[in-house]
XYZ file of C-alpha atoms in Angstrom:
468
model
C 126.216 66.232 114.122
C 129.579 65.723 112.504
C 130.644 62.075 112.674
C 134.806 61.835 113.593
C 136.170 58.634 114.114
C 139.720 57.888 115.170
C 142.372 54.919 115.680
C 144.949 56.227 117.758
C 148.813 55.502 117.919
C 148.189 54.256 121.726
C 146.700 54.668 124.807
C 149.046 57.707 126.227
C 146.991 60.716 126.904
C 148.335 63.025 124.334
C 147.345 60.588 121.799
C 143.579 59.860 123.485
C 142.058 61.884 126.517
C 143.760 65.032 124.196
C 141.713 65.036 120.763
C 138.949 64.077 122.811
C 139.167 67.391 124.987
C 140.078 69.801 122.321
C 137.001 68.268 120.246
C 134.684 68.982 123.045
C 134.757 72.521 122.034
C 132.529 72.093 119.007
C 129.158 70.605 120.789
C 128.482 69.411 116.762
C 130.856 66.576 116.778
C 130.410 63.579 117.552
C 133.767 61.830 118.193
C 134.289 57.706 117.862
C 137.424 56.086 119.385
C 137.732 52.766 121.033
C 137.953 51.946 124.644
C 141.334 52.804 125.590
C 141.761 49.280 127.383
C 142.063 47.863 123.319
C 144.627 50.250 122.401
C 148.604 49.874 123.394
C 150.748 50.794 125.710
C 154.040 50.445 126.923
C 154.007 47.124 127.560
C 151.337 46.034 125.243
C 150.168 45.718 122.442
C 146.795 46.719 121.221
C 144.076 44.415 121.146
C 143.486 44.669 117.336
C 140.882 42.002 117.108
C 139.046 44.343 119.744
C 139.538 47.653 117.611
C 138.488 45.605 114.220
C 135.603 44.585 115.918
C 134.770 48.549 117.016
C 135.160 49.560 113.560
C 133.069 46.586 112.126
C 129.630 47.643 114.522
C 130.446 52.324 114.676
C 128.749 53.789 112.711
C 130.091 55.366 108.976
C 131.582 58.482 109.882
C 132.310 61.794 107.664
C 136.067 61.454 108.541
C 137.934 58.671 109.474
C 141.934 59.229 111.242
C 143.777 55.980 111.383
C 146.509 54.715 112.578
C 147.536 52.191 110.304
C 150.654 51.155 113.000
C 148.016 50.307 115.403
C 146.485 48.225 112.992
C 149.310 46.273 111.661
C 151.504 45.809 114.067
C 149.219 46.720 117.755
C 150.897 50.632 118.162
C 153.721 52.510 117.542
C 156.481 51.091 119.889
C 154.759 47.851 118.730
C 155.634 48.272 115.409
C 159.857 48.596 116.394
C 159.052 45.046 118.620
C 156.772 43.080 116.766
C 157.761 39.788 116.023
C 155.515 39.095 112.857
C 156.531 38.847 109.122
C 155.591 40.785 106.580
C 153.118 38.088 104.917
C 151.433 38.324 108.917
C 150.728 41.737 108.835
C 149.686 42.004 105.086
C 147.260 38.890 105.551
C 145.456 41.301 108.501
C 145.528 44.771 106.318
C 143.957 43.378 103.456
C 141.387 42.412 105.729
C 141.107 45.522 107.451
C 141.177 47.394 104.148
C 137.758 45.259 102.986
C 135.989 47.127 105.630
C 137.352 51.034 105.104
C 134.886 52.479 103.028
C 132.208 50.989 104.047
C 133.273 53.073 107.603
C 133.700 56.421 106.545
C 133.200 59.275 103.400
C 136.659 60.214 103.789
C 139.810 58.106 104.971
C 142.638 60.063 106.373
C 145.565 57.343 107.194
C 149.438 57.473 108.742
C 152.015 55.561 109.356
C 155.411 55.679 111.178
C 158.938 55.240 109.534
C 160.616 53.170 112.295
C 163.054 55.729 113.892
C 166.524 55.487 115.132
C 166.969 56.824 118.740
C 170.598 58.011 119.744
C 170.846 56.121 122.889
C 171.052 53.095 124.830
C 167.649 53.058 126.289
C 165.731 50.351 125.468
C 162.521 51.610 126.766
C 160.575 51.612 123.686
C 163.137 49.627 121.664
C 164.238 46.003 121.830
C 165.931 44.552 124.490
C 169.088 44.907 122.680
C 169.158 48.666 122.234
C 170.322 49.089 125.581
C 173.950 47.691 124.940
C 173.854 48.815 121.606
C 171.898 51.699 121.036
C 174.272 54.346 119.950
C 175.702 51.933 117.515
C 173.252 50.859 115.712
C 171.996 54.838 115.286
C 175.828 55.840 113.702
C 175.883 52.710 111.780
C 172.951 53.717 110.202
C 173.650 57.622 109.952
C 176.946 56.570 108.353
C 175.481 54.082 106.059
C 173.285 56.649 104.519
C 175.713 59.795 104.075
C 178.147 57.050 102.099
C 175.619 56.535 99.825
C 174.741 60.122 99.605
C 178.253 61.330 99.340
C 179.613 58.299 97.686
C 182.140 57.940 99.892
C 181.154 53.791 100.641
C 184.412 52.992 102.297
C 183.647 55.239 105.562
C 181.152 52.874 107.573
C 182.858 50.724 109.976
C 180.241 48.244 111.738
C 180.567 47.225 115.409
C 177.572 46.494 116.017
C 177.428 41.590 116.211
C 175.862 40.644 113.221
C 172.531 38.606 114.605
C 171.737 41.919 116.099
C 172.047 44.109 112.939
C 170.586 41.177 110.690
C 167.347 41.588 113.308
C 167.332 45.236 113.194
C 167.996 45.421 109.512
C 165.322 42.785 108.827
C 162.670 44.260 110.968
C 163.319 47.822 109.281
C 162.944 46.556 106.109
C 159.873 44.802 106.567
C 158.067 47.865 107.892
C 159.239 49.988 104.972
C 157.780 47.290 102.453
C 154.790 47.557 104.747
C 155.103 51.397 104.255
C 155.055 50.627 100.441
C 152.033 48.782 100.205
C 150.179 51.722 101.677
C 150.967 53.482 98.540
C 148.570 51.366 96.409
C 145.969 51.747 99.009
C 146.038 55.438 98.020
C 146.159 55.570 94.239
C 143.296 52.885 94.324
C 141.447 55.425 96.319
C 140.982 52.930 99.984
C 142.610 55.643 101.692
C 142.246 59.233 100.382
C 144.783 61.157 101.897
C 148.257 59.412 103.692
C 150.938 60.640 105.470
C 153.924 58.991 106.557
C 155.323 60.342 109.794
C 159.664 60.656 110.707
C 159.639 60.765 114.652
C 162.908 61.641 116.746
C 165.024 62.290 113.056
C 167.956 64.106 111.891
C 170.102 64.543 108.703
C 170.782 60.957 107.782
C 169.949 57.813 109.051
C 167.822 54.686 107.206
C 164.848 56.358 108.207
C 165.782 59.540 106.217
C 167.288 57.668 103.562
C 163.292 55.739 103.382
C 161.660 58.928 103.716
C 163.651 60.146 100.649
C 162.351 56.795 98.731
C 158.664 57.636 99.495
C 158.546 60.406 98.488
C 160.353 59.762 95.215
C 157.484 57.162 95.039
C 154.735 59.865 95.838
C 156.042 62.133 93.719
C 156.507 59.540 90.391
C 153.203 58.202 91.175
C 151.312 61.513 92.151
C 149.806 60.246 94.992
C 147.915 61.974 97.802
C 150.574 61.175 100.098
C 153.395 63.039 101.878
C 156.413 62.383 104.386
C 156.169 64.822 107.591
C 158.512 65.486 110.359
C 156.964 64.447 113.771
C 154.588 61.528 115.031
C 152.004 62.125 117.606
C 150.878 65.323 116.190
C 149.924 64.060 113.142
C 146.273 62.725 113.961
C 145.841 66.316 115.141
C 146.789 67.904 112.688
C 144.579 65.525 109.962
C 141.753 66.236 112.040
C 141.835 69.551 111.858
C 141.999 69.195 108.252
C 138.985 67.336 108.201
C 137.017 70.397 109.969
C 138.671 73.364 107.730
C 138.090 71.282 104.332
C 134.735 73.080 103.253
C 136.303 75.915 105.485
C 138.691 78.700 104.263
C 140.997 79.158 107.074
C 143.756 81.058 107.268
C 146.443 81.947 109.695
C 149.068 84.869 109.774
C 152.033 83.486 111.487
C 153.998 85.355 114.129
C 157.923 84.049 115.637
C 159.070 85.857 118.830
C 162.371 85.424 117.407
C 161.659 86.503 113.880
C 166.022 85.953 112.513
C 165.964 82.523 113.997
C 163.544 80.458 112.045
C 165.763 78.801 109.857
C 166.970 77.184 112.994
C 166.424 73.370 113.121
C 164.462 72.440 116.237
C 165.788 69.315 118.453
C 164.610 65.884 117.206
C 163.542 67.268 113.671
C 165.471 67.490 110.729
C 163.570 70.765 108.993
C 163.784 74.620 109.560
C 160.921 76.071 112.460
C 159.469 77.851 109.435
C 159.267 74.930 107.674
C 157.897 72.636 110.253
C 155.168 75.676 111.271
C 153.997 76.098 107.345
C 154.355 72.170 107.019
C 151.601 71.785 109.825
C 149.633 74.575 108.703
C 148.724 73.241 105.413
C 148.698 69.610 106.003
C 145.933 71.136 107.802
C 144.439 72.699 105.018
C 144.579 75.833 106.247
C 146.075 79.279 104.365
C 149.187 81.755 105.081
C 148.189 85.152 104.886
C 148.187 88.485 106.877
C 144.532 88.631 105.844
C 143.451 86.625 108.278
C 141.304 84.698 110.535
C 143.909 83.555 113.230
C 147.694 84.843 114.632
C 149.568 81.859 115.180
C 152.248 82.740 117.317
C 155.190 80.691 117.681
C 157.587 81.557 120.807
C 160.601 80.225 119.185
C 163.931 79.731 120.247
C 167.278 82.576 119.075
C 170.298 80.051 118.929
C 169.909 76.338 119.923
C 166.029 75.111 121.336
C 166.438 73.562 125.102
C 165.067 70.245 126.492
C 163.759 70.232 129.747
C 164.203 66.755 129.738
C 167.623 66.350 129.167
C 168.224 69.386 131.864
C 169.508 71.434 129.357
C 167.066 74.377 129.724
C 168.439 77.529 128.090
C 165.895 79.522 126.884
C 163.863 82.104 129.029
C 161.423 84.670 127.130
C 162.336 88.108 128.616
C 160.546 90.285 126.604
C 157.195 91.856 127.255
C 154.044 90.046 125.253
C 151.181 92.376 124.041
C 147.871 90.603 123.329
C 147.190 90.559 119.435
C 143.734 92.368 118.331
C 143.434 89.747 116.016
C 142.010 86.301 117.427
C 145.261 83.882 118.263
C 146.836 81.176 119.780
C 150.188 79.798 120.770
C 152.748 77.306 120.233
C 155.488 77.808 122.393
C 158.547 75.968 121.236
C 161.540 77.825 122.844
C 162.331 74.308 124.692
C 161.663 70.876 123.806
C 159.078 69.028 126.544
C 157.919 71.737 128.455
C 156.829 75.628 128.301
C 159.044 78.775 128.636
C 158.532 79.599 131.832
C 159.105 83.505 131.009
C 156.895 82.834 128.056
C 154.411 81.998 130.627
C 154.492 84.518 133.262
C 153.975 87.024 130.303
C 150.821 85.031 129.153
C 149.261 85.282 132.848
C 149.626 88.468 133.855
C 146.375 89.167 133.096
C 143.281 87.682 132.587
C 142.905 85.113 129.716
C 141.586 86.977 126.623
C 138.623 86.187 124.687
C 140.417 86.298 121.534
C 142.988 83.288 122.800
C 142.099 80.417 121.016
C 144.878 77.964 122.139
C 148.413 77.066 123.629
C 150.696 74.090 123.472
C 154.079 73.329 124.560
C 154.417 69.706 124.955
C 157.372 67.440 123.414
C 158.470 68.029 119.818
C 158.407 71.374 118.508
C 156.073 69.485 115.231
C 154.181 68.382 118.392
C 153.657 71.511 119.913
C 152.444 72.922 116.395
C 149.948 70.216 115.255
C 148.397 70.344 118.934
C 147.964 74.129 118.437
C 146.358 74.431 115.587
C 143.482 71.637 115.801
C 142.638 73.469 119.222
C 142.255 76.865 117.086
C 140.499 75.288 114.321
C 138.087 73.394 116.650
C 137.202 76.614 118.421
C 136.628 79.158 115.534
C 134.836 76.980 113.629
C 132.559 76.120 116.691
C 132.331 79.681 116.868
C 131.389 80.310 113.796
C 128.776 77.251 113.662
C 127.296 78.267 117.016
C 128.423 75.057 118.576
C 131.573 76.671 120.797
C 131.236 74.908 124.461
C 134.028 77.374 126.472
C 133.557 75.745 129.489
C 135.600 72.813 127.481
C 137.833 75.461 126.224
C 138.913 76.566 129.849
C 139.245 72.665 130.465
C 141.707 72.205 127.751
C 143.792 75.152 128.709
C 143.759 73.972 132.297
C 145.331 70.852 131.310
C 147.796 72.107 129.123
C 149.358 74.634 131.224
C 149.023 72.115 134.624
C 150.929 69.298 131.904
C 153.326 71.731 129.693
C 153.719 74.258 132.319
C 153.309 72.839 136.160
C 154.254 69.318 135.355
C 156.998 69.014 132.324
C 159.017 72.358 133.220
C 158.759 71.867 136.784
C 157.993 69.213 138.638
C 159.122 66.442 136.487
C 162.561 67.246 137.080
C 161.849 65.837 140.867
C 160.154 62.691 139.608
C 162.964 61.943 137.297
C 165.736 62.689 140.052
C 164.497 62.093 143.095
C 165.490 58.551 143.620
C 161.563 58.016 145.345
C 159.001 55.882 142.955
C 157.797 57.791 140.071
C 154.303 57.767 141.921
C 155.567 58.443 145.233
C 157.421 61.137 143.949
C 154.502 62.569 142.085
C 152.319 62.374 144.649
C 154.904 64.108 147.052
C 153.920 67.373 145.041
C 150.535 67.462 145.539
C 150.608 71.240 147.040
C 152.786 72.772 144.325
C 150.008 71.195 142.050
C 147.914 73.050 143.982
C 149.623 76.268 143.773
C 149.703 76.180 139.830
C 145.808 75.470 139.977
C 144.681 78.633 141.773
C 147.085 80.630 139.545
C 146.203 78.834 136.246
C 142.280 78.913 137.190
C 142.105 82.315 138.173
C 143.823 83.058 134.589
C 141.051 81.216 132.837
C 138.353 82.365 135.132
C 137.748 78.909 135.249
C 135.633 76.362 138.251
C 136.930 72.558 138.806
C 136.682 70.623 141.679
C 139.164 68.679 141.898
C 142.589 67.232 139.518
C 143.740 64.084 139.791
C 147.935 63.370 138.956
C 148.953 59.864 137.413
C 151.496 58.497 135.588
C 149.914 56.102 132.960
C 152.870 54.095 131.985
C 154.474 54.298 134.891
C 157.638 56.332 133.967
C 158.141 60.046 134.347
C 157.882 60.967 130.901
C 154.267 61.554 130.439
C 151.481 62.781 133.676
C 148.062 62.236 132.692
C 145.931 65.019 134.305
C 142.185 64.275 135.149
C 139.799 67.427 135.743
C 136.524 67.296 137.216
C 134.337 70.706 136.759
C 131.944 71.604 139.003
């Protein structure tokens, strides 16, 4: 058996239940996580003394995924609240970091820079991003293209000065946090790191930090790198971990072939470069030679969002089945699936040679999902480990979540004035409907799906399968 363990970001099922379905493919590995109750949410933090004391009494593992957010500062959205100094959190890393390799052959690690959202929703922020938001985001854009262009009379702040001073303050002291990471990896604690830009564009703080690190990488020569996206990145380190003694490689097909120098919505780097950036942070190979097609149903012009309603891209083409084994990422709109991408994929009966789809959030999302879900199966394949009926269980989920729930019936949820709950559970037969169709697809026997909303907002359904 093949030891995994992994800290996740938080408690949201794309971050959890998710590795631990695509890993059930491969019957060889054994997967460690802690009880989900420890890790954060909305709301709350994670319980880190719980998770400490997980890692303390599991077992040393082949590979070990962290998140070092979770760690120092209790989860991601934690680490953009947290009231803690910097002397706090470095007292409790240097503690953690006495127990790392004594957990673990191999210590993959990430960590967020804190990102700037462009609105004024303070959801996931502080309480005073919901008056100003916006500001704060073109105060800091502007900030950094002065320095960049050296133009340093252009920023005009508006923003009251106890507010910036906090926000200013708190970025700082995650980016020194950031910094101390770096000696973690050129002492050899952590063997591979990879600092993660969620929700970014062409300047801001968090670019202008990003560009810092990895002048600091680069001087240093560290095993480090900066990457575009967030919650795809334990994916995508995991799959590393199974292709290292592997030789993988993957032949990479767009549906829109002239448009891949586009830059996707909430990223700051071409498709192409956000596909190949995935592809060998997972230490896999590009070449027609090859054991995968990774096809990427990309967007011509400008990539939708379904959840900003602005949905305006529809595949209308005609898909032929590769003879080559593949898989999917379909990235035409942000948070959802192409629903004429779809109806192409289901025509007929799932193939044996499809190895994976995603379409969920972030186009880097969709990408990093993909390709650990590929990776998991062929090697499974190849090991004699593959478990398909957990295969057909993944891509049940995926098209009920991507498909059923983000391009569809979220938009109700969101809109319908009812409780998110009440409104979910108000759609309990068009569930239905995309069930029978899905499952006949898959050739694939549940008995029953259960629809929740796990942090109570619309954003995110978590979708529980039993199989007969």
């Amino acid at each position: 058996m093949k030891k995994i363990a992994l800290i996740p970001i938080d408690n949201r099922p794309i971050c959890y239940t998710l590795v631990r379905d695509i890993l059930k493919q491969d019957n060889s590995i054994e997967l460690f996580m802690p009880e989900r109750n420890f890790l954060g949410t909305l709301k709350k933090n994670a319980d880190i003394e719980k998770i400490y004391n997980f890692i303390e009494n599991m077992p040393k593992a082949d590979i070990f995924v962290i998140s070092l957010d979770t760690i120092a500062y209790g989860g991601l959205i934690s680490s953009r609240r947290c009231p803690e100094n910097f002397e706090q959190i470095k007292e409790r890393l240097l503690s953690f970091r006495k127990l790392l390799k004594q957990k673990a052959e191999k210590i993959y690690a990430f960590s967020s820079i804190m990102r700037i959202s462009n609105n004024n929703i303070n959801e996931e922020e502080k309480d005073y991003w919901a008056q100003w938001g916006k500001r704060i985001f073109e105060f800091s854009y502007y900030q950094h293209k002065s320095r960049k262009e050296k133009t340093y009379n252009c920023v005009y702040n508006q923003v009251p000065r106890d507010i910036l001073e906090d926000y200013l303050d708190t970025r700082k002291r995650n980016f020194d946090i950031n910094k101390l990471y770096l000696d973690w990896v050129e002492d050899k604690t952590i063997d591979m790191l990879v600092f993660s830009k969620d929700d970014t564009g062409e300047y801001g703080l968090n670019v202008e930090e990003a560009e810092l690190l990895e002048y600091e990488i680069k001087n240093r020569k560290l095993n480090a790198q900066v990457k575009t996206g967030a919650d795809e990145i334990p994916l995508t380190l995991l799959a590393r971990a199974l292709a290292e003694n592997n030789s993988i490689s993957m032949d990479v097909e767009y549906t829109n072939p002239d448009s891949i120098g586009k830059i996707s919505r909430y990223e700051d780097i071409s498709v192409k470069n956000c596909v190949e950036g995935q592809i060998k942070l997972a230490n896999c190979a590009i070449s027609q030679n090859t054991d995968l097609k990774f096809i990427i149903n990309n967007f011509k012009n400008t990539q939708g969002d379904y959840v900003l309603g602005d949905v305006i891209n529809t595949f209308n083409k005609s898909f032929k089945v590769p003879e080559e084994n593949f898989f999917v990422a379909d990235i035409s709109n942000a948070n959802g699936a192409d629903k004429g991408f779809i109806k192409e994929l289901i025509k007929n009966k799932c193939p044996k040679n499809m190895y994976g789809f995603c379409a969920y959030n972030t186009s880097a999302n969709s990408v990093g999902c993909a390709i650990l879900s590929a990776v998991t199966k062929l090697l499974a394949q190849k090991n004699g480990s593959y478990n398909d009926n957990a295969f057909k269980k993944l891509m049940f989920i995926r098209l009920l979540d991507d498909w059923a729930y983000q391009a569809d019936i979220r938009k109700f949820v969101r809109e319908s004035g009812l409780d998110f709950t009440q409104a979910l559970k108000t759609k309990v037969q068009e569930f239905k409907n995309y069930e029978k169709i899905i499952a006949n697809y898959l050739d694939f026997d549940y008995n029953n799906v259960n629809y929740t909303l796990p942090w109570d907002r619309s954003f995110e359904a978590e979708i529980d399968v039993k199989i007969i």
